[in-house]
mmCIF file of C-alpha atoms in Angstrom:
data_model
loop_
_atom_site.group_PDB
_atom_site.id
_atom_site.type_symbol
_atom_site.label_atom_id
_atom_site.label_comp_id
_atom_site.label_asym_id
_atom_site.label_seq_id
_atom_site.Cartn_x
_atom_site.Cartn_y
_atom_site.Cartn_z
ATOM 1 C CA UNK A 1 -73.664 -72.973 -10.565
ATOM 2 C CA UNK A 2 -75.559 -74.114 -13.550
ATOM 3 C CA UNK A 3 -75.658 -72.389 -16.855
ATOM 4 C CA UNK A 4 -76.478 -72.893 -20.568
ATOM 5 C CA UNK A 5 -74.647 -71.371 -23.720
ATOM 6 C CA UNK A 6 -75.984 -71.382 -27.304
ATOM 7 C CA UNK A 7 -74.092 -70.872 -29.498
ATOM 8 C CA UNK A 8 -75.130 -68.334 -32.150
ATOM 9 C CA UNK A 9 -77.732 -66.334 -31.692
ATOM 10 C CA UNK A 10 -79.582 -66.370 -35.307
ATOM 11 C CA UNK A 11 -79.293 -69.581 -37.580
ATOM 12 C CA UNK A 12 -80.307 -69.846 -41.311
ATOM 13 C CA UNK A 13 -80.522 -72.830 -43.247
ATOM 14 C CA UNK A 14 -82.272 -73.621 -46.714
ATOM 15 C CA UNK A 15 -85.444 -76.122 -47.011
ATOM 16 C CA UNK A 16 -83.981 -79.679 -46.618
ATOM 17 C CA UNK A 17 -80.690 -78.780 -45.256
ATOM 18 C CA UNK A 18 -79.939 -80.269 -41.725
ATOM 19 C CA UNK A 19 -79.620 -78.041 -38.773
ATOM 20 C CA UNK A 20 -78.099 -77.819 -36.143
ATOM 21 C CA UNK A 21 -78.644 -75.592 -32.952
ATOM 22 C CA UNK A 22 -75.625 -75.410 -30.602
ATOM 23 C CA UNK A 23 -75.614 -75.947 -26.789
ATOM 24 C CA UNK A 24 -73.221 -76.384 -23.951
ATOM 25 C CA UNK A 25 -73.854 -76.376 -20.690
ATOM 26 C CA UNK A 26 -71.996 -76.271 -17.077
ATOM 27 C CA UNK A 27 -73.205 -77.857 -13.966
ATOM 28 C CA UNK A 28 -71.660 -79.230 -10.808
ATOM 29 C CA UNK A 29 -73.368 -82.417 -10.855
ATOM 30 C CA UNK A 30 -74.902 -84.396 -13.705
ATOM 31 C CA UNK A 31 -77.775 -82.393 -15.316
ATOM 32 C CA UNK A 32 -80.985 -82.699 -16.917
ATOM 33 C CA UNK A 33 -81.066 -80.842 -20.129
ATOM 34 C CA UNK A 34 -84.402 -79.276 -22.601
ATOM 35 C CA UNK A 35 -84.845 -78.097 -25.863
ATOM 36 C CA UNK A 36 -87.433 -76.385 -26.224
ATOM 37 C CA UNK A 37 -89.307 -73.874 -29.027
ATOM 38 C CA UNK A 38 -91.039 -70.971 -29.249
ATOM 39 C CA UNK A 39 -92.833 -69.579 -32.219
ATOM 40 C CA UNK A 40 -93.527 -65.884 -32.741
ATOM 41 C CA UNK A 41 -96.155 -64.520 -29.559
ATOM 42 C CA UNK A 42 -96.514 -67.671 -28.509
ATOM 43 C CA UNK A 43 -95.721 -69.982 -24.937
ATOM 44 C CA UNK A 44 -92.564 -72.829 -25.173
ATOM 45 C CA UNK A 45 -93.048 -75.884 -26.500
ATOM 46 C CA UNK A 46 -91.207 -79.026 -24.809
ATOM 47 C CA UNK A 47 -89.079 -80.479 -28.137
ATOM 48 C CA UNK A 48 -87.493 -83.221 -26.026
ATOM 49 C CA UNK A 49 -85.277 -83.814 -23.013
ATOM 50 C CA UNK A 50 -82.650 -85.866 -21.583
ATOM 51 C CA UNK A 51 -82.824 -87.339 -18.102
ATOM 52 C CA UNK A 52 -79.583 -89.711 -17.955
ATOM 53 C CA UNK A 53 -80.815 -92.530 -19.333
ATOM 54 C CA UNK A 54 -80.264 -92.952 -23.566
ATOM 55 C CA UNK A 55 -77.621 -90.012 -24.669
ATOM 56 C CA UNK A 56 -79.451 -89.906 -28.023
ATOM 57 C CA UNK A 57 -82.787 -88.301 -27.207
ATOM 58 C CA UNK A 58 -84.997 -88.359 -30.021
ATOM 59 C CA UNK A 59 -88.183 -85.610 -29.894
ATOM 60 C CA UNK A 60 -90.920 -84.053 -31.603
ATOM 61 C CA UNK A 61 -91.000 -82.941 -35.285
ATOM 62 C CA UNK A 62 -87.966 -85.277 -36.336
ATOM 63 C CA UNK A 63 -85.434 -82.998 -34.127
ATOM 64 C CA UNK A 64 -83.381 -84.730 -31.561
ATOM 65 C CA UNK A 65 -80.096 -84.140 -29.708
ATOM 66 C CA UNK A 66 -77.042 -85.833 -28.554
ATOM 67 C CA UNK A 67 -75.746 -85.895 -24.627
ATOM 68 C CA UNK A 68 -71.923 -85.532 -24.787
ATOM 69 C CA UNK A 69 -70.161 -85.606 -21.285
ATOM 70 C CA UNK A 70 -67.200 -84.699 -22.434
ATOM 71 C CA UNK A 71 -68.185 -82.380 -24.346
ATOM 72 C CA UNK A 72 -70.410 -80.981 -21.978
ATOM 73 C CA UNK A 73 -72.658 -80.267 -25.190
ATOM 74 C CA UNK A 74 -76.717 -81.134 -25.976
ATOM 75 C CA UNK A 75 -76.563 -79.998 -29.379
ATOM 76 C CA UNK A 76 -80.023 -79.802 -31.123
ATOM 77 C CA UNK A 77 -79.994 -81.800 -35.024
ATOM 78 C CA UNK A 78 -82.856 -82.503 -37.623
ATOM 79 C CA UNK A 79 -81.835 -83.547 -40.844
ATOM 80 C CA UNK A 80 -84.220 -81.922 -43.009
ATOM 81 C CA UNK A 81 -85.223 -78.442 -42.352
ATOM 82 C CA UNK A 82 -88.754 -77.632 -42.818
ATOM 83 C CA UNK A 83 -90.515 -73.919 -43.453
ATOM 84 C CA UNK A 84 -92.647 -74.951 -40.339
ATOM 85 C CA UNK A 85 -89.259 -75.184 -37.947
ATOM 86 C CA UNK A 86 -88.522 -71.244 -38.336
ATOM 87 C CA UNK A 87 -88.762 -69.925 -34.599
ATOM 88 C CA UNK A 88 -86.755 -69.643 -31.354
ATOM 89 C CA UNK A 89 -84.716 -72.525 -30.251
ATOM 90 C CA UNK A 90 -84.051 -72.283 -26.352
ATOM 91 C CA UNK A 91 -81.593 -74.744 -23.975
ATOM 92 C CA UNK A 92 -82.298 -75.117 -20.622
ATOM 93 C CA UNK A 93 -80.381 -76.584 -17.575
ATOM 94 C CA UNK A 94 -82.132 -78.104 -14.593
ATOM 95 C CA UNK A 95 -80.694 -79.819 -11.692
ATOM 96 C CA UNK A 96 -83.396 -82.398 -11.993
ATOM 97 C CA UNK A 97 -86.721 -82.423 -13.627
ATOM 98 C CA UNK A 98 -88.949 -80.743 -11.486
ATOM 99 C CA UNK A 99 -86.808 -77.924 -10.837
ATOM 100 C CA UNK A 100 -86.450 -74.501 -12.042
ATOM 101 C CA UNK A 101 -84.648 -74.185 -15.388
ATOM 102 C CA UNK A 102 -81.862 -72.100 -16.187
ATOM 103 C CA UNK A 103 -82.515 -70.873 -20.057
ATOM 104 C CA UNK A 104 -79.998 -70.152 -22.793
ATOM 105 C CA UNK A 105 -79.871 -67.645 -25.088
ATOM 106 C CA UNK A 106 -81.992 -68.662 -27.337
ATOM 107 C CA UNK A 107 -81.459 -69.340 -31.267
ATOM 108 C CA UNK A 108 -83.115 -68.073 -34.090
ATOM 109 C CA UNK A 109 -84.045 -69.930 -37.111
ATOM 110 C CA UNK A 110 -84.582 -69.514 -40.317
ATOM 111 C CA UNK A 111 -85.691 -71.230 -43.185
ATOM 112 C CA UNK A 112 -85.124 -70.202 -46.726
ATOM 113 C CA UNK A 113 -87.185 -71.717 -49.423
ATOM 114 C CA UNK B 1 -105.181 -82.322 -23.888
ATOM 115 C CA UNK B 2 -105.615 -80.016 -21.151
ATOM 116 C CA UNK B 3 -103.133 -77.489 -21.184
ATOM 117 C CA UNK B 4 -101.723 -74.787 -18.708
ATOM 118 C CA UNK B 5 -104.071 -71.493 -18.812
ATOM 119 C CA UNK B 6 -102.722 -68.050 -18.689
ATOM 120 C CA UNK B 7 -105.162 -65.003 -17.773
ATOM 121 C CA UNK B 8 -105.143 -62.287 -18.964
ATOM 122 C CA UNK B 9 -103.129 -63.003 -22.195
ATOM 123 C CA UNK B 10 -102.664 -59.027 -22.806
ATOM 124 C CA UNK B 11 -102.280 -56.490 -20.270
ATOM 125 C CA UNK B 12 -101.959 -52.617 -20.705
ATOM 126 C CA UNK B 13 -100.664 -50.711 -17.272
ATOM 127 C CA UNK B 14 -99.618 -46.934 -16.257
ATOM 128 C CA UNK B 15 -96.650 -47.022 -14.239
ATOM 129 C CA UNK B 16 -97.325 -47.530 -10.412
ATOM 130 C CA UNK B 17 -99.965 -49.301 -10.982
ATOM 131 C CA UNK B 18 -100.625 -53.034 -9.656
ATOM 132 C CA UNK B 19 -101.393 -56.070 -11.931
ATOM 133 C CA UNK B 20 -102.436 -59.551 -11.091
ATOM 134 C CA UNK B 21 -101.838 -62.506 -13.392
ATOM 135 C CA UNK B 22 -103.178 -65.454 -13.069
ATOM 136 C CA UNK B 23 -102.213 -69.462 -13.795
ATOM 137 C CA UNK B 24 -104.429 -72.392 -13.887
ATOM 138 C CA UNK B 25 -101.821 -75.398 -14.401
ATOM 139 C CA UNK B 26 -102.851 -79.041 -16.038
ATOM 140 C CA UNK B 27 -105.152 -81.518 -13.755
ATOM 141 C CA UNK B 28 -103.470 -83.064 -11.499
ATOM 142 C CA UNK B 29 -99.922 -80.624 -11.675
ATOM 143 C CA UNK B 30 -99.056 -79.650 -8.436
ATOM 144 C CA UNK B 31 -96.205 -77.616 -8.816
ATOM 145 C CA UNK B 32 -96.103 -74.023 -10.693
ATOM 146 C CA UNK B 33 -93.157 -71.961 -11.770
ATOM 147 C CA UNK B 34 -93.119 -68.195 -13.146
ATOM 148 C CA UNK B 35 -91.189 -66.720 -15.661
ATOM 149 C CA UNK B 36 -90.357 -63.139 -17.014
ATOM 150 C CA UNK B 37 -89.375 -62.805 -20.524
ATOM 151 C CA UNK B 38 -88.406 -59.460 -21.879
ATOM 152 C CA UNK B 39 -87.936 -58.572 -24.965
ATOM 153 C CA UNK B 40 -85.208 -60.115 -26.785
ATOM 154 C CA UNK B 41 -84.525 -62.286 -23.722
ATOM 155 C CA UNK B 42 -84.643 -65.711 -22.104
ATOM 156 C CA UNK B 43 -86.954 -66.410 -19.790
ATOM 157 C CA UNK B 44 -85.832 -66.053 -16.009
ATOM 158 C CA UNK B 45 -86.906 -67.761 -13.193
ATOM 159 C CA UNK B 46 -88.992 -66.149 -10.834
ATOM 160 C CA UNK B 47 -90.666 -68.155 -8.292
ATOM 161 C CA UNK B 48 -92.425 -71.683 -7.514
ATOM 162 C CA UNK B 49 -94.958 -73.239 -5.540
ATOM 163 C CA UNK B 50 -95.575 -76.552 -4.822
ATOM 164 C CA UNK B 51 -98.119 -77.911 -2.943
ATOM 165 C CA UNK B 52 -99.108 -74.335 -1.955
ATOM 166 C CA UNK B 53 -96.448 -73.495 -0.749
ATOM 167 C CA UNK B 54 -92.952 -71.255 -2.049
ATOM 168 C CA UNK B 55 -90.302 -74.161 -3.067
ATOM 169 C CA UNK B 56 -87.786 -71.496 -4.756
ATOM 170 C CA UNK B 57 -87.604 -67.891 -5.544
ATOM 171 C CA UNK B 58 -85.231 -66.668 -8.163
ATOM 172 C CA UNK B 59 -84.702 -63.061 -9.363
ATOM 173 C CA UNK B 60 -88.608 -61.820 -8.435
ATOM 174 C CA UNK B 61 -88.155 -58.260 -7.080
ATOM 175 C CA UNK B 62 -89.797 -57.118 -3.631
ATOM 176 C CA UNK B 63 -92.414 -55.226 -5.372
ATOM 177 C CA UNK B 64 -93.980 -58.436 -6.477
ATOM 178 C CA UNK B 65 -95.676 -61.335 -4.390
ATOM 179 C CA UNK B 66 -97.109 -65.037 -5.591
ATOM 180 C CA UNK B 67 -99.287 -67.348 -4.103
ATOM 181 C CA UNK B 68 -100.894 -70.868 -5.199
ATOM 182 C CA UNK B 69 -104.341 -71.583 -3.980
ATOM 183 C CA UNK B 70 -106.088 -74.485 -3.075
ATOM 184 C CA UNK B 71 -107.175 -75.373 -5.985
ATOM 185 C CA UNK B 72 -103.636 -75.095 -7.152
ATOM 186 C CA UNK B 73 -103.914 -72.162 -9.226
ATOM 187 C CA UNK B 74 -101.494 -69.906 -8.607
ATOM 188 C CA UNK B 75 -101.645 -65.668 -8.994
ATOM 189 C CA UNK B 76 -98.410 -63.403 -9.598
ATOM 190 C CA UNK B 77 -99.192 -59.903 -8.057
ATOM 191 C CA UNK B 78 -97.181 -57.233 -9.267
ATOM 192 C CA UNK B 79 -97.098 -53.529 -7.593
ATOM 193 C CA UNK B 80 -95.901 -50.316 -8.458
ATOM 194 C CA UNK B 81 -95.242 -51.202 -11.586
ATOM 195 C CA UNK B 82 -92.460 -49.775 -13.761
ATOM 196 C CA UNK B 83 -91.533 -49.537 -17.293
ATOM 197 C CA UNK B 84 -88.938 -52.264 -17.430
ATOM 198 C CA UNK B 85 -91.633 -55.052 -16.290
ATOM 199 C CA UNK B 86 -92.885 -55.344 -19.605
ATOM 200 C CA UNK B 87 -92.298 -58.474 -20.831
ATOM 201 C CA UNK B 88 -94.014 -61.661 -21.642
ATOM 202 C CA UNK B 89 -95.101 -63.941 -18.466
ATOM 203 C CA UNK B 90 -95.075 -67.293 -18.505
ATOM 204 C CA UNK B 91 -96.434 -70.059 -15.949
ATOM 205 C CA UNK B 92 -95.205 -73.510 -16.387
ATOM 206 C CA UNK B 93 -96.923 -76.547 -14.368
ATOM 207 C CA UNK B 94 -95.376 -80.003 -13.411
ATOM 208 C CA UNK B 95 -96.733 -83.617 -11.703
ATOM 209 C CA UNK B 96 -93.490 -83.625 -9.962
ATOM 210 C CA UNK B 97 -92.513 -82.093 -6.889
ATOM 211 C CA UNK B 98 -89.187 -79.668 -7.347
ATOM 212 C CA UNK B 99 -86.613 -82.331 -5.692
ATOM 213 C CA UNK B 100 -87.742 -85.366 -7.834
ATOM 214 C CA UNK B 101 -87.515 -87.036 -11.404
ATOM 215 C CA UNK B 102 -90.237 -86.903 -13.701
ATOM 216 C CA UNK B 103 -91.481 -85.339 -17.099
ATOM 217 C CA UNK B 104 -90.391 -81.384 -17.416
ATOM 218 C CA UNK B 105 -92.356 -78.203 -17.428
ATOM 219 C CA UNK B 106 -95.204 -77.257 -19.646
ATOM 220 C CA UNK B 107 -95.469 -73.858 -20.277
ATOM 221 C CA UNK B 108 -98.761 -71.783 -20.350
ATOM 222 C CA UNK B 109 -98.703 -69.160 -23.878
ATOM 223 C CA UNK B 110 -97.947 -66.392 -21.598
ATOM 224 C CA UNK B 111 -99.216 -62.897 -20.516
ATOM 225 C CA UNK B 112 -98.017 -59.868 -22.316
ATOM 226 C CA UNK B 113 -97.922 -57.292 -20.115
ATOM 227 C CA UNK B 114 -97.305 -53.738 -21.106
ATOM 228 C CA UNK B 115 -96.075 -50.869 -18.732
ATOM 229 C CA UNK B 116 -96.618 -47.183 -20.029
#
């Protein structure tokens, strides 16, 4: 069975610090793997998404993420934190792109000035 | 762009009531998923359609029934409603069918419903 893990539920970085959103995953066969965000009462945003081609996925807003096999980790990096960025971060699993997706967590963050 | 449309976006109910939300997904999308997000929580899979017909169902209880129409749209129908459906809604549409590669999900801004 497929399922996501995020590490840490809330995150807090300061303005122009880099963050980093953790996520691991577990799946019988190779997945395909989704950031995406959510900002207060509103729908989720697709940040980016890797489909087994590059293992550095680069997405929207200057975030990307890194597809470790070994690590069986996606984690979620943008080197510069921006006010704007402050909102749910969620991981999903899906055994190929059109199919449902199984949803971590989710991770806070925040952004202090 | 065109985006995926979500009606009502609010919605007040008494419990045992019924509720029908709707979806209209992007041109040309062909496959629709539904999710239920309560409060504090990840969204979880309920059911999809593609091509009008159910391709997966996921943790949807009996009291609650889906179709997609002809036109692709597709309505959640919820009955005897109780206080733990609140929750946000969400209906995500896709070009691809379920079993094949392609570009993802795009999510509609969701219905709020609210059970009293």
């Amino acid at each position: 069975a497929q399922s996501v893990t995020q590490l840490g539920s809330h995150v807090s970085v300061s303005e122009g610090a880099l963050v980093l959103l953790r996520c691991n995953y577990s799946s019988s066969v190779p997945p395909y793997l989704f950031w995406y965000v959510q900002y207060p009462n509103q729908g989720l945003q697709l940040l980016l998404k890797y489909t087994s081609a590059a293992t550095l996925v680069k997405g929207i807003n200057g975030f990307e993420a890194e597809f470790k096999k070994s690590e069986t980790s996606f984690h979620l990096t943008k080197p510069s934190a921006h006010m704007s960025d402050a909102a749910e971060y969620f991981c999903a699993v899906s055994l190929n792109q059109g199919g449902k997706l199984i949803f971590g967590q989710g991770t806070e963050l925040s952004v202090k000035p | 762009a065109a985006g995926v449309i979500q009606s009502p976006r609010h919605l007040i109910k008494e419990k045992r009531e019924t509720a029908t939300l709707k979806c209209y997904p992007i041109p040309r999308h062909d496959t629709v998923y539904w999710y239920q997000q309560g409060p504090g929580q990840d969204p979880q899979f309920l059911i999809s359609f593609y091509e009008k017909m159910q391709s997966d169902k996921g943790s949807i209880p009996d009291r609650f029934s889906a179709q997609q129409f002809s036109d692709y749209h597709s309505e959640l129908n919820m009955s005897s409603l109780e206080l733990g459906d609140s929750a946000l809604y969400f209906c995500a549409s896709s070009h691809d069918p379920p079993r094949l590669a392609g570009v993802g999900q795009f999510f509609g801004p969701g219905t709020r419903l609210t059970v009293l």
